[in-house]
Amino acid sequence: MVLGLVIFAYAGYIIFSESDPVELIDELEDAATEMVEKSNKNIQLEAAAKGKTERIMEKFEREEKDIMSKFEKQEKEMIEKFNKKKKGN
């Protein structure tokens, strides 16, 4: 849509301008190319950010799982110690 507006604006400029139409078309092509390059760069940055976020989340989930395993192990040990003391008395 934006590209359409740019093309429309340049077409109007060409019609009412005394400038060389070929030069104006070249400017339009350059502007369109620049917009595409910026768009591609933004897509690449978004993909990189998404990948980094996914790696961070995976690491967080692994660490969370490890911590929960340690808590469960400690809980079992404490219950066993309590039961041994209870049987001993």
mmCIF file of N, CA and C in Angstrom:
data_model
loop_
_atom_site.group_PDB
_atom_site.id
_atom_site.type_symbol
_atom_site.label_atom_id
_atom_site.label_comp_id
_atom_site.label_asym_id
_atom_site.label_seq_id
_atom_site.Cartn_x
_atom_site.Cartn_y
_atom_site.Cartn_z
ATOM 1 N N MET A 1 0.827 -1.182 0.000
ATOM 2 C CA MET A 1 0.000 0.000 0.000
ATOM 3 C C MET A 1 0.879 1.255 0.000
ATOM 4 N N VAL A 2 1.886 1.254 0.862
ATOM 5 C CA VAL A 2 2.783 2.408 0.918
ATOM 6 C C VAL A 2 3.503 2.561 -0.417
ATOM 7 N N LEU A 3 3.934 1.431 -0.950
ATOM 8 C CA LEU A 3 4.628 1.473 -2.236
ATOM 9 C C LEU A 3 3.702 2.023 -3.318
ATOM 10 N N GLY A 4 2.430 1.654 -3.268
ATOM 11 C CA GLY A 4 1.451 2.169 -4.224
ATOM 12 C C GLY A 4 1.310 3.678 -4.126
ATOM 13 N N LEU A 5 1.279 4.186 -2.889
ATOM 14 C CA LEU A 5 1.186 5.636 -2.684
ATOM 15 C C LEU A 5 2.427 6.346 -3.204
ATOM 16 N N VAL A 6 3.586 5.735 -2.971
ATOM 17 C CA VAL A 6 4.838 6.326 -3.458
ATOM 18 C C VAL A 6 4.827 6.374 -4.981
ATOM 19 N N ILE A 7 4.402 5.275 -5.596
ATOM 20 C CA ILE A 7 4.349 5.232 -7.064
ATOM 21 C C ILE A 7 3.364 6.280 -7.588
ATOM 22 N N PHE A 8 2.208 6.387 -6.949
ATOM 23 C CA PHE A 8 1.200 7.370 -7.359
ATOM 24 C C PHE A 8 1.752 8.792 -7.241
ATOM 25 N N ALA A 9 2.435 9.061 -6.136
ATOM 26 C CA ALA A 9 3.005 10.397 -5.931
ATOM 27 C C ALA A 9 4.060 10.701 -6.990
ATOM 28 N N TYR A 10 4.908 9.725 -7.289
ATOM 29 C CA TYR A 10 5.928 9.936 -8.312
ATOM 30 C C TYR A 10 5.298 10.102 -9.691
ATOM 31 N N ALA A 11 4.239 9.347 -9.954
ATOM 32 C CA ALA A 11 3.566 9.479 -11.254
ATOM 33 C C ALA A 11 3.014 10.896 -11.412
ATOM 34 N N GLY A 12 2.394 11.419 -10.363
ATOM 35 C CA GLY A 12 1.895 12.796 -10.399
ATOM 36 C C GLY A 12 3.019 13.793 -10.580
ATOM 37 N N TYR A 13 4.116 13.542 -9.907
ATOM 38 C CA TYR A 13 5.276 14.423 -10.018
ATOM 39 C C TYR A 13 5.822 14.406 -11.446
ATOM 40 N N ILE A 14 5.865 13.212 -12.046
ATOM 41 C CA ILE A 14 6.366 13.092 -13.421
ATOM 42 C C ILE A 14 5.456 13.849 -14.388
ATOM 43 N N ILE A 15 4.154 13.691 -14.206
ATOM 44 C CA ILE A 15 3.195 14.326 -15.117
ATOM 45 C C ILE A 15 3.296 15.847 -15.056
ATOM 46 N N PHE A 16 3.396 16.396 -13.852
ATOM 47 C CA PHE A 16 3.381 17.853 -13.692
ATOM 48 C C PHE A 16 4.777 18.467 -13.583
ATOM 49 N N SER A 17 5.782 17.674 -13.770
ATOM 50 C CA SER A 17 7.149 18.158 -13.616
ATOM 51 C C SER A 17 7.797 18.326 -14.983
ATOM 52 N N GLU A 18 8.800 19.160 -14.982
ATOM 53 C CA GLU A 18 9.572 19.339 -16.208
ATOM 54 C C GLU A 18 10.838 18.495 -16.160
ATOM 55 N N SER A 19 10.987 17.683 -15.132
ATOM 56 C CA SER A 19 12.177 16.850 -14.983
ATOM 57 C C SER A 19 12.141 15.690 -15.963
ATOM 58 N N ASP A 20 13.298 15.064 -16.090
ATOM 59 C CA ASP A 20 13.443 13.900 -16.960
ATOM 60 C C ASP A 20 12.711 12.707 -16.339
ATOM 61 N N PRO A 21 11.734 12.132 -17.038
ATOM 62 C CA PRO A 21 10.969 11.012 -16.475
ATOM 63 C C PRO A 21 11.836 9.799 -16.132
ATOM 64 N N VAL A 22 12.871 9.545 -16.920
ATOM 65 C CA VAL A 22 13.744 8.396 -16.651
ATOM 66 C C VAL A 22 14.458 8.586 -15.319
ATOM 67 N N GLU A 23 14.907 9.801 -15.074
ATOM 68 C CA GLU A 23 15.585 10.098 -13.806
ATOM 69 C C GLU A 23 14.631 9.905 -12.628
ATOM 70 N N LEU A 24 13.402 10.348 -12.793
ATOM 71 C CA LEU A 24 12.413 10.195 -11.726
ATOM 72 C C LEU A 24 12.083 8.726 -11.481
ATOM 73 N N ILE A 25 12.000 7.947 -12.555
ATOM 74 C CA ILE A 25 11.731 6.510 -12.406
ATOM 75 C C ILE A 25 12.893 5.839 -11.683
ATOM 76 N N ASP A 26 14.118 6.243 -12.008
ATOM 77 C CA ASP A 26 15.285 5.699 -11.311
ATOM 78 C C ASP A 26 15.223 6.016 -9.818
ATOM 79 N N GLU A 27 14.808 7.238 -9.490
ATOM 80 C CA GLU A 27 14.672 7.617 -8.083
ATOM 81 C C GLU A 27 13.615 6.755 -7.396
ATOM 82 N N LEU A 28 12.523 6.508 -8.110
ATOM 83 C CA LEU A 28 11.459 5.659 -7.572
ATOM 84 C C LEU A 28 11.974 4.242 -7.331
ATOM 85 N N GLU A 29 12.708 3.703 -8.290
ATOM 86 C CA GLU A 29 13.266 2.358 -8.137
ATOM 87 C C GLU A 29 14.237 2.309 -6.961
ATOM 88 N N ASP A 30 15.059 3.346 -6.823
ATOM 89 C CA ASP A 30 15.997 3.404 -5.699
ATOM 90 C C ASP A 30 15.257 3.444 -4.369
ATOM 91 N N ALA A 31 14.194 4.233 -4.312
ATOM 92 C CA ALA A 31 13.411 4.332 -3.079
ATOM 93 C C ALA A 31 12.753 2.994 -2.756
ATOM 94 N N ALA A 32 12.216 2.332 -3.779
ATOM 95 C CA ALA A 32 11.580 1.027 -3.565
ATOM 96 C C ALA A 32 12.612 -0.001 -3.119
ATOM 97 N N THR A 33 13.787 0.015 -3.735
ATOM 98 C CA THR A 33 14.855 -0.915 -3.353
ATOM 99 C C THR A 33 15.276 -0.682 -1.911
ATOM 100 N N GLU A 34 15.399 0.580 -1.533
ATOM 101 C CA GLU A 34 15.774 0.913 -0.156
ATOM 102 C C GLU A 34 14.721 0.417 0.835
ATOM 103 N N MET A 35 13.444 0.573 0.481
ATOM 104 C CA MET A 35 12.375 0.102 1.361
ATOM 105 C C MET A 35 12.436 -1.416 1.520
ATOM 106 N N VAL A 36 12.687 -2.123 0.423
ATOM 107 C CA VAL A 36 12.776 -3.586 0.477
ATOM 108 C C VAL A 36 13.965 -4.011 1.328
ATOM 109 N N GLU A 37 15.103 -3.342 1.162
ATOM 110 C CA GLU A 37 16.291 -3.671 1.950
ATOM 111 C C GLU A 37 16.043 -3.449 3.441
ATOM 112 N N LYS A 38 15.391 -2.344 3.781
ATOM 113 C CA LYS A 38 15.073 -2.080 5.189
ATOM 114 C C LYS A 38 14.124 -3.140 5.731
ATOM 115 N N SER A 39 13.156 -3.519 4.929
ATOM 116 C CA SER A 39 12.196 -4.547 5.343
ATOM 117 C C SER A 39 12.912 -5.874 5.585
ATOM 118 N N ASN A 40 13.804 -6.247 4.673
ATOM 119 C CA ASN A 40 14.559 -7.493 4.831
ATOM 120 C C ASN A 40 15.433 -7.455 6.076
ATOM 121 N N LYS A 41 16.045 -6.311 6.329
ATOM 122 C CA LYS A 41 16.886 -6.175 7.518
ATOM 123 C C LYS A 41 16.039 -6.327 8.784
ATOM 124 N N ASN A 42 14.854 -5.712 8.794
ATOM 125 C CA ASN A 42 13.965 -5.838 9.951
ATOM 126 C C ASN A 42 13.537 -7.284 10.162
ATOM 127 N N ILE A 43 13.260 -7.991 9.069
ATOM 128 C CA ILE A 43 12.880 -9.402 9.176
ATOM 129 C C ILE A 43 14.030 -10.209 9.765
ATOM 130 N N GLN A 44 15.250 -9.938 9.322
ATOM 131 C CA GLN A 44 16.420 -10.646 9.849
ATOM 132 C C GLN A 44 16.607 -10.355 11.333
ATOM 133 N N LEU A 45 16.436 -9.097 11.731
ATOM 134 C CA LEU A 45 16.581 -8.736 13.141
ATOM 135 C C LEU A 45 15.515 -9.412 13.995
ATOM 136 N N GLU A 46 14.293 -9.465 13.489
ATOM 137 C CA GLU A 46 13.210 -10.129 14.220
ATOM 138 C C GLU A 46 13.496 -11.616 14.379
ATOM 139 N N ALA A 47 13.996 -12.247 13.322
ATOM 140 C CA ALA A 47 14.310 -13.678 13.381
ATOM 141 C C ALA A 47 15.433 -13.937 14.382
ATOM 142 N N ALA A 48 16.447 -13.081 14.380
ATOM 143 C CA ALA A 48 17.556 -13.243 15.323
ATOM 144 C C ALA A 48 17.075 -13.066 16.757
ATOM 145 N N ALA A 49 16.237 -12.070 16.981
ATOM 146 C CA ALA A 49 15.709 -11.830 18.330
ATOM 147 C C ALA A 49 14.842 -12.999 18.785
ATOM 148 N N LYS A 50 14.042 -13.524 17.883
ATOM 149 C CA LYS A 50 13.178 -14.661 18.221
ATOM 150 C C LYS A 50 14.024 -15.875 18.581
ATOM 151 N N GLY A 51 15.077 -16.129 17.798
ATOM 152 C CA GLY A 51 15.964 -17.260 18.083
ATOM 153 C C GLY A 51 16.640 -17.116 19.430
ATOM 154 N N LYS A 52 17.114 -15.916 19.732
ATOM 155 C CA LYS A 52 17.780 -15.673 21.016
ATOM 156 C C LYS A 52 16.788 -15.855 22.163
ATOM 157 N N THR A 53 15.581 -15.352 21.995
ATOM 158 C CA THR A 53 14.553 -15.497 23.031
ATOM 159 C C THR A 53 14.239 -16.967 23.268
ATOM 160 N N GLU A 54 14.135 -17.742 22.190
ATOM 161 C CA GLU A 54 13.850 -19.171 22.330
ATOM 162 C C GLU A 54 14.969 -19.882 23.078
ATOM 163 N N ARG A 55 16.220 -19.545 22.772
ATOM 164 C CA ARG A 55 17.355 -20.175 23.477
ATOM 165 C C ARG A 55 17.346 -19.815 24.958
ATOM 166 N N ILE A 56 17.032 -18.567 25.269
ATOM 167 C CA ILE A 56 16.971 -18.143 26.673
ATOM 168 C C ILE A 56 15.864 -18.895 27.399
ATOM 169 N N MET A 57 14.711 -19.032 26.757
ATOM 170 C CA MET A 57 13.591 -19.744 27.382
ATOM 171 C C MET A 57 13.923 -21.218 27.591
ATOM 172 N N GLU A 58 14.586 -21.841 26.631
ATOM 173 C CA GLU A 58 14.983 -23.243 26.779
ATOM 174 C C GLU A 58 15.940 -23.402 27.951
ATOM 175 N N LYS A 59 16.897 -22.491 28.063
ATOM 176 C CA LYS A 59 17.851 -22.545 29.169
ATOM 177 C C LYS A 59 17.118 -22.358 30.496
ATOM 178 N N PHE A 60 16.205 -21.415 30.554
ATOM 179 C CA PHE A 60 15.432 -21.167 31.768
ATOM 180 C C PHE A 60 14.632 -22.407 32.156
ATOM 181 N N GLU A 61 13.994 -23.041 31.177
ATOM 182 C CA GLU A 61 13.200 -24.239 31.457
ATOM 183 C C GLU A 61 14.069 -25.380 31.979
ATOM 184 N N ARG A 62 15.268 -25.552 31.402
ATOM 185 C CA ARG A 62 16.193 -26.594 31.892
ATOM 186 C C ARG A 62 16.604 -26.311 33.331
ATOM 187 N N GLU A 63 16.952 -25.054 33.605
ATOM 188 C CA GLU A 63 17.366 -24.693 34.961
ATOM 189 C C GLU A 63 16.219 -24.875 35.950
ATOM 190 N N GLU A 64 15.017 -24.506 35.538
ATOM 191 C CA GLU A 64 13.847 -24.673 36.399
ATOM 192 C C GLU A 64 13.618 -26.154 36.699
ATOM 193 N N LYS A 65 13.762 -26.993 35.688
ATOM 194 C CA LYS A 65 13.588 -28.439 35.861
ATOM 195 C C LYS A 65 14.643 -28.990 36.818
ATOM 196 N N ASP A 66 15.892 -28.549 36.668
ATOM 197 C CA ASP A 66 16.969 -28.988 37.566
ATOM 198 C C ASP A 66 16.683 -28.587 39.007
ATOM 199 N N ILE A 67 16.251 -27.363 39.199
ATOM 200 C CA ILE A 67 15.954 -26.876 40.556
ATOM 201 C C ILE A 67 14.814 -27.676 41.169
ATOM 202 N N MET A 68 13.773 -27.937 40.394
ATOM 203 C CA MET A 68 12.641 -28.714 40.906
ATOM 204 C C MET A 68 13.077 -30.131 41.260
ATOM 205 N N SER A 69 13.947 -30.713 40.462
ATOM 206 C CA SER A 69 14.461 -32.060 40.758
ATOM 207 C C SER A 69 15.227 -32.058 42.072
ATOM 208 N N LYS A 70 16.035 -31.029 42.290
ATOM 209 C CA LYS A 70 16.799 -30.930 43.541
ATOM 210 C C LYS A 70 15.863 -30.779 44.733
ATOM 211 N N PHE A 71 14.830 -29.954 44.594
ATOM 212 C CA PHE A 71 13.858 -29.793 45.683
ATOM 213 C C PHE A 71 13.159 -31.110 45.998
ATOM 214 N N GLU A 72 12.756 -31.824 44.954
ATOM 215 C CA GLU A 72 12.080 -33.109 45.160
ATOM 216 C C GLU A 72 13.004 -34.104 45.854
ATOM 217 N N LYS A 73 14.262 -34.122 45.445
ATOM 218 C CA LYS A 73 15.237 -35.025 46.064
ATOM 219 C C LYS A 73 15.423 -34.665 47.537
ATOM 220 N N GLN A 74 15.576 -33.373 47.832
ATOM 221 C CA GLN A 74 15.735 -32.941 49.224
ATOM 222 C C GLN A 74 14.491 -33.269 50.041
ATOM 223 N N GLU A 75 13.329 -33.103 49.441
ATOM 224 C CA GLU A 75 12.080 -33.408 50.143
ATOM 225 C C GLU A 75 12.018 -34.894 50.492
ATOM 226 N N LYS A 76 12.383 -35.759 49.550
ATOM 227 C CA LYS A 76 12.391 -37.202 49.812
ATOM 228 C C LYS A 76 13.365 -37.542 50.937
ATOM 229 N N GLU A 77 14.555 -36.942 50.899
ATOM 230 C CA GLU A 77 15.558 -37.203 51.937
ATOM 231 C C GLU A 77 15.052 -36.762 53.307
ATOM 232 N N MET A 78 14.414 -35.609 53.363
ATOM 233 C CA MET A 78 13.899 -35.117 54.646
ATOM 234 C C MET A 78 12.792 -36.028 55.172
ATOM 235 N N ILE A 79 11.931 -36.504 54.291
ATOM 236 C CA ILE A 79 10.857 -37.418 54.709
ATOM 237 C C ILE A 79 11.453 -38.719 55.225
ATOM 238 N N GLU A 80 12.470 -39.239 54.527
ATOM 239 C CA GLU A 80 13.124 -40.476 54.973
ATOM 240 C C GLU A 80 13.778 -40.281 56.340
ATOM 241 N N LYS A 81 14.457 -39.165 56.546
ATOM 242 C CA LYS A 81 15.092 -38.888 57.841
ATOM 243 C C LYS A 81 14.038 -38.776 58.937
ATOM 244 N N PHE A 82 12.941 -38.102 58.632
ATOM 245 C CA PHE A 82 11.868 -37.948 59.612
ATOM 246 C C PHE A 82 11.282 -39.305 59.974
ATOM 247 N N ASN A 83 11.053 -40.139 58.967
ATOM 248 C CA ASN A 83 10.497 -41.473 59.221
ATOM 249 C C ASN A 83 11.463 -42.329 60.034
ATOM 250 N N LYS A 84 12.769 -42.221 59.791
ATOM 251 C CA LYS A 84 13.762 -42.980 60.557
ATOM 252 C C LYS A 84 13.766 -42.525 62.010
ATOM 253 N N LYS A 85 13.704 -41.203 62.216
ATOM 254 C CA LYS A 85 13.681 -40.684 63.587
ATOM 255 C C LYS A 85 12.397 -41.117 64.288
ATOM 256 N N LYS A 86 11.308 -41.103 63.570
ATOM 257 C CA LYS A 86 10.017 -41.479 64.133
ATOM 258 C C LYS A 86 10.028 -42.957 64.542
ATOM 259 N N LYS A 87 10.608 -43.817 63.717
ATOM 260 C CA LYS A 87 10.701 -45.245 64.028
ATOM 261 C C LYS A 87 11.680 -45.488 65.167
ATOM 262 N N GLY A 88 12.710 -44.664 65.255
ATOM 263 C CA GLY A 88 13.736 -44.808 66.292
ATOM 264 C C GLY A 88 13.216 -44.451 67.669
ATOM 265 N N ASN A 89 12.237 -43.613 67.791
ATOM 266 C CA ASN A 89 11.713 -43.186 69.104
ATOM 267 C C ASN A 89 10.658 -44.072 69.585
#
